[in-house]
């Protein structure tokens, strides 16, 4: 039995919108402040430079996030978790997993952190069907390795 999960296509879009929204808030604040102080054309030029840099960097990061999402997958097999990033594949046996920590974020969906031998404790988030993924992993692990009171989300 294999279950494959891919990164959500909306993850890159949400990150882009969050970045653009925060940048726009800062730009509006700077514009109002400089307008009240009577700043001239140098203030307008500075804002235009920030907008141009933002378009360049946010566009580049968005394209990179979409490309990463297209080549990444997480597959649950009978005895291990397979993480694939393009040609790279990492196999994490269920027996090597020391703990599974489930978190529910306020603005994002649920995420989890696996602590295993040979794997850093980085969070996993943004997968399609995240609730089913967390439930499937927690069903394959002994109860003493699952941390958090809200495992079944």
PDB file of C-alpha atoms in Angstrom:
ATOM      1  CA  UNK A   1       0.000   0.000   0.000  1.00  0.00           C
ATOM      2  CA  UNK A   2       1.406   3.365  -1.038  1.00  0.00           C
ATOM      3  CA  UNK A   3      -0.028   6.800  -0.351  1.00  0.00           C
ATOM      4  CA  UNK A   4       1.642   9.710  -2.150  1.00  0.00           C
ATOM      5  CA  UNK A   5       1.179  13.305  -1.060  1.00  0.00           C
ATOM      6  CA  UNK A   6       2.274  16.360  -3.034  1.00  0.00           C
ATOM      7  CA  UNK A   7       2.786  19.933  -1.962  1.00  0.00           C
ATOM      8  CA  UNK A   8      -0.287  22.067  -2.401  1.00  0.00           C
ATOM      9  CA  UNK A   9      -0.274  24.380  -5.414  1.00  0.00           C
ATOM     10  CA  UNK A  10      -1.749  27.110  -3.219  1.00  0.00           C
ATOM     11  CA  UNK A  11       1.256  27.132  -0.880  1.00  0.00           C
ATOM     12  CA  UNK A  12       3.454  29.194  -3.213  1.00  0.00           C
ATOM     13  CA  UNK A  13       0.550  31.538  -3.942  1.00  0.00           C
ATOM     14  CA  UNK A  14      -0.140  32.071  -0.219  1.00  0.00           C
ATOM     15  CA  UNK A  15       3.529  32.812   0.439  1.00  0.00           C
ATOM     16  CA  UNK A  16       3.559  35.299  -2.452  1.00  0.00           C
ATOM     17  CA  UNK A  17       0.405  37.050  -1.242  1.00  0.00           C
ATOM     18  CA  UNK A  18       1.719  37.239   2.318  1.00  0.00           C
ATOM     19  CA  UNK A  19       5.021  38.739   1.172  1.00  0.00           C
ATOM     20  CA  UNK A  20       3.348  41.241  -1.150  1.00  0.00           C
ATOM     21  CA  UNK A  21       0.818  42.222   1.507  1.00  0.00           C
ATOM     22  CA  UNK A  22       3.476  42.880   4.131  1.00  0.00           C
ATOM     23  CA  UNK A  23       5.578  44.866   1.661  1.00  0.00           C
ATOM     24  CA  UNK A  24       2.587  46.948   0.603  1.00  0.00           C
ATOM     25  CA  UNK A  25       1.787  47.729   4.229  1.00  0.00           C
ATOM     26  CA  UNK A  26       5.354  48.984   4.780  1.00  0.00           C
ATOM     27  CA  UNK A  27       5.257  51.025   1.560  1.00  0.00           C
ATOM     28  CA  UNK A  28       1.950  52.650   2.483  1.00  0.00           C
ATOM     29  CA  UNK A  29       3.325  53.517   5.917  1.00  0.00           C
ATOM     30  CA  UNK A  30       6.500  54.983   4.395  1.00  0.00           C
ATOM     31  CA  UNK A  31       4.508  56.963   1.808  1.00  0.00           C
ATOM     32  CA  UNK A  32       2.193  58.508   4.389  1.00  0.00           C
ATOM     33  CA  UNK A  33       5.079  59.332   6.682  1.00  0.00           C
ATOM     34  CA  UNK A  34       7.159  60.940   3.926  1.00  0.00           C
ATOM     35  CA  UNK A  35       4.139  62.843   2.580  1.00  0.00           C
ATOM     36  CA  UNK A  36       3.493  64.373   6.009  1.00  0.00           C
ATOM     37  CA  UNK A  37       7.158  65.315   6.314  1.00  0.00           C
ATOM     38  CA  UNK A  38       7.064  67.002   2.915  1.00  0.00           C
ATOM     39  CA  UNK A  39       9.590  64.757   1.225  1.00  0.00           C
ATOM     40  CA  UNK A  40      10.057  65.359  -2.486  1.00  0.00           C
ATOM     41  CA  UNK A  41      10.908  63.292  -5.504  1.00  0.00           C
ATOM     42  CA  UNK A  42      13.618  61.343  -3.728  1.00  0.00           C
ATOM     43  CA  UNK A  43      10.949  59.644  -1.618  1.00  0.00           C
ATOM     44  CA  UNK A  44       8.949  58.704  -4.711  1.00  0.00           C
ATOM     45  CA  UNK A  45      12.113  57.344  -6.349  1.00  0.00           C
ATOM     46  CA  UNK A  46      12.942  55.286  -3.258  1.00  0.00           C
ATOM     47  CA  UNK A  47       9.463  53.761  -3.214  1.00  0.00           C
ATOM     48  CA  UNK A  48       9.692  52.929  -6.931  1.00  0.00           C
ATOM     49  CA  UNK A  49      13.047  51.211  -6.365  1.00  0.00           C
ATOM     50  CA  UNK A  50      11.575  49.140  -3.534  1.00  0.00           C
ATOM     51  CA  UNK A  51       8.603  48.172  -5.730  1.00  0.00           C
ATOM     52  CA  UNK A  52      10.909  47.137  -8.596  1.00  0.00           C
ATOM     53  CA  UNK A  53      13.098  45.049  -6.283  1.00  0.00           C
ATOM     54  CA  UNK A  54       9.997  43.492  -4.727  1.00  0.00           C
ATOM     55  CA  UNK A  55       8.581  42.498  -8.113  1.00  0.00           C
ATOM     56  CA  UNK A  56      11.893  40.924  -9.097  1.00  0.00           C
ATOM     57  CA  UNK A  57      12.545  39.010  -5.869  1.00  0.00           C
ATOM     58  CA  UNK A  58       8.945  37.966  -5.182  1.00  0.00           C
ATOM     59  CA  UNK A  59       8.540  36.771  -8.775  1.00  0.00           C
ATOM     60  CA  UNK A  60      11.770  34.777  -8.603  1.00  0.00           C
ATOM     61  CA  UNK A  61      10.840  33.219  -5.250  1.00  0.00           C
ATOM     62  CA  UNK A  62       7.360  32.354  -6.522  1.00  0.00           C
ATOM     63  CA  UNK A  63       8.750  30.575  -9.600  1.00  0.00           C
ATOM     64  CA  UNK A  64      11.224  28.677  -7.427  1.00  0.00           C
ATOM     65  CA  UNK A  65       8.494  27.616  -4.972  1.00  0.00           C
ATOM     66  CA  UNK A  66       6.268  26.389  -7.813  1.00  0.00           C
ATOM     67  CA  UNK A  67       9.201  24.432  -9.281  1.00  0.00           C
ATOM     68  CA  UNK A  68      10.027  22.866  -5.912  1.00  0.00           C
ATOM     69  CA  UNK A  69       6.404  21.875  -5.364  1.00  0.00           C
ATOM     70  CA  UNK A  70       6.300  20.159  -8.757  1.00  0.00           C
ATOM     71  CA  UNK A  71       9.256  17.859  -8.022  1.00  0.00           C
ATOM     72  CA  UNK A  72       8.610  17.112  -4.326  1.00  0.00           C
ATOM     73  CA  UNK A  73       6.513  14.250  -2.981  1.00  0.00           C
ATOM     74  CA  UNK A  74       6.085  12.307   0.240  1.00  0.00           C
ATOM     75  CA  UNK A  75       5.087   8.639  -0.046  1.00  0.00           C
ATOM     76  CA  UNK A  76       3.964   6.387   2.803  1.00  0.00           C
ATOM     77  CA  UNK A  77       4.845   2.731   2.216  1.00  0.00           C
ATOM     78  CA  UNK A  78       4.384  -0.283   4.478  1.00  0.00           C
ATOM     79  CA  UNK A  79       7.675   0.222   6.338  1.00  0.00           C
ATOM     80  CA  UNK A  80       8.977   3.728   5.586  1.00  0.00           C
ATOM     81  CA  UNK A  81       8.363   7.298   4.472  1.00  0.00           C
ATOM     82  CA  UNK A  82       9.923   8.216   1.123  1.00  0.00           C
ATOM     83  CA  UNK A  83      10.759  11.874   0.529  1.00  0.00           C
ATOM     84  CA  UNK A  84      11.496  12.736  -3.092  1.00  0.00           C
ATOM     85  CA  UNK A  85      12.965  16.004  -4.353  1.00  0.00           C
ATOM     86  CA  UNK A  86      13.581  15.485  -8.036  1.00  0.00           C
ATOM     87  CA  UNK A  87      16.255  12.812  -8.372  1.00  0.00           C
ATOM     88  CA  UNK A  88      17.028  12.781  -4.628  1.00  0.00           C
ATOM     89  CA  UNK A  89      15.202  10.295  -2.453  1.00  0.00           C
ATOM     90  CA  UNK A  90      15.361   9.895   1.307  1.00  0.00           C
ATOM     91  CA  UNK A  91      13.905   6.883   3.085  1.00  0.00           C
ATOM     92  CA  UNK A  92      12.868   7.187   6.730  1.00  0.00           C
ATOM     93  CA  UNK A  93      11.891   3.843   8.286  1.00  0.00           C
ATOM     94  CA  UNK A  94       9.033   4.023  10.778  1.00  0.00           C
ATOM     95  CA  UNK A  95      11.229   2.180  13.288  1.00  0.00           C
ATOM     96  CA  UNK A  96      13.797   5.034  13.144  1.00  0.00           C
ATOM     97  CA  UNK A  97      11.219   7.737  13.958  1.00  0.00           C
ATOM     98  CA  UNK A  98      11.687   8.850  17.552  1.00  0.00           C
ATOM     99  CA  UNK A  99       8.770  11.269  17.705  1.00  0.00           C
ATOM    100  CA  UNK A 100       6.027  12.866  15.640  1.00  0.00           C
ATOM    101  CA  UNK A 101       4.958  16.298  16.846  1.00  0.00           C
ATOM    102  CA  UNK A 102       1.741  17.690  15.396  1.00  0.00           C
ATOM    103  CA  UNK A 103       1.017  21.419  15.436  1.00  0.00           C
ATOM    104  CA  UNK A 104      -1.940  23.497  14.396  1.00  0.00           C
ATOM    105  CA  UNK A 105      -0.958  26.982  13.314  1.00  0.00           C
ATOM    106  CA  UNK A 106      -3.296  29.931  13.603  1.00  0.00           C
ATOM    107  CA  UNK A 107      -3.105  31.136   9.997  1.00  0.00           C
ATOM    108  CA  UNK A 108      -1.748  28.045   8.266  1.00  0.00           C
ATOM    109  CA  UNK A 109      -2.984  24.499   8.290  1.00  0.00           C
ATOM    110  CA  UNK A 110      -1.631  21.765  10.504  1.00  0.00           C
ATOM    111  CA  UNK A 111       2.021  20.789  10.303  1.00  0.00           C
ATOM    112  CA  UNK A 112       4.178  18.082  11.791  1.00  0.00           C
ATOM    113  CA  UNK A 113       7.784  17.565  12.770  1.00  0.00           C
ATOM    114  CA  UNK A 114       9.503  14.205  12.588  1.00  0.00           C
ATOM    115  CA  UNK A 115      12.453  13.529  14.840  1.00  0.00           C
ATOM    116  CA  UNK A 116      14.369  10.540  13.591  1.00  0.00           C
ATOM    117  CA  UNK A 117      17.917   9.336  13.443  1.00  0.00           C
ATOM    118  CA  UNK A 118      19.540  10.981  10.435  1.00  0.00           C
ATOM    119  CA  UNK A 119      16.744  13.516   9.902  1.00  0.00           C
ATOM    120  CA  UNK A 120      16.710  17.045  11.276  1.00  0.00           C
ATOM    121  CA  UNK A 121      13.592  18.149  13.098  1.00  0.00           C
ATOM    122  CA  UNK A 122      12.323  20.380  10.304  1.00  0.00           C
ATOM    123  CA  UNK A 123       8.581  20.931   9.968  1.00  0.00           C
ATOM    124  CA  UNK A 124       6.541  19.420   7.151  1.00  0.00           C
ATOM    125  CA  UNK A 125       3.672  21.597   5.966  1.00  0.00           C
ATOM    126  CA  UNK A 126       1.716  22.539   2.873  1.00  0.00           C
ATOM    127  CA  UNK A 127       0.818  19.062   1.618  1.00  0.00           C
ATOM    128  CA  UNK A 128      -2.523  18.369   0.001  1.00  0.00           C
ATOM    129  CA  UNK A 129      -4.651  16.261   2.343  1.00  0.00           C
ATOM    130  CA  UNK A 130      -2.559  17.181   5.381  1.00  0.00           C
ATOM    131  CA  UNK A 131      -5.117  15.839   7.852  1.00  0.00           C
ATOM    132  CA  UNK A 132      -5.119  12.427   6.164  1.00  0.00           C
ATOM    133  CA  UNK A 133      -1.302  12.431   5.985  1.00  0.00           C
ATOM    134  CA  UNK A 134      -0.945  13.131   9.712  1.00  0.00           C
ATOM    135  CA  UNK A 135      -3.543  10.493  10.575  1.00  0.00           C
ATOM    136  CA  UNK A 136      -1.843   7.911   8.331  1.00  0.00           C
ATOM    137  CA  UNK A 137       1.590   8.538   9.858  1.00  0.00           C
ATOM    138  CA  UNK A 138       0.273   8.502  13.418  1.00  0.00           C
ATOM    139  CA  UNK A 139      -1.520   5.190  12.731  1.00  0.00           C
ATOM    140  CA  UNK A 140       1.775   3.618  11.638  1.00  0.00           C
ATOM    141  CA  UNK A 141       3.690   4.720  14.746  1.00  0.00           C
ATOM    142  CA  UNK A 142       3.403   3.468  18.325  1.00  0.00           C
ATOM    143  CA  UNK A 143       1.313   5.819  20.517  1.00  0.00           C
ATOM    144  CA  UNK A 144       4.245   6.755  22.766  1.00  0.00           C
ATOM    145  CA  UNK A 145       6.047   8.399  19.828  1.00  0.00           C
ATOM    146  CA  UNK A 146       3.162  10.711  18.907  1.00  0.00           C
ATOM    147  CA  UNK A 147       3.248  14.072  20.674  1.00  0.00           C
ATOM    148  CA  UNK A 148       0.349  16.513  20.968  1.00  0.00           C
ATOM    149  CA  UNK A 149      -3.172  16.170  22.166  1.00  0.00           C
ATOM    150  CA  UNK A 150      -4.696  17.060  18.808  1.00  0.00           C
ATOM    151  CA  UNK A 151      -3.228  14.353  16.592  1.00  0.00           C
ATOM    152  CA  UNK A 152      -6.428  13.475  14.784  1.00  0.00           C
ATOM    153  CA  UNK A 153      -7.180  16.784  13.100  1.00  0.00           C
TER     154      UNK A 153
END
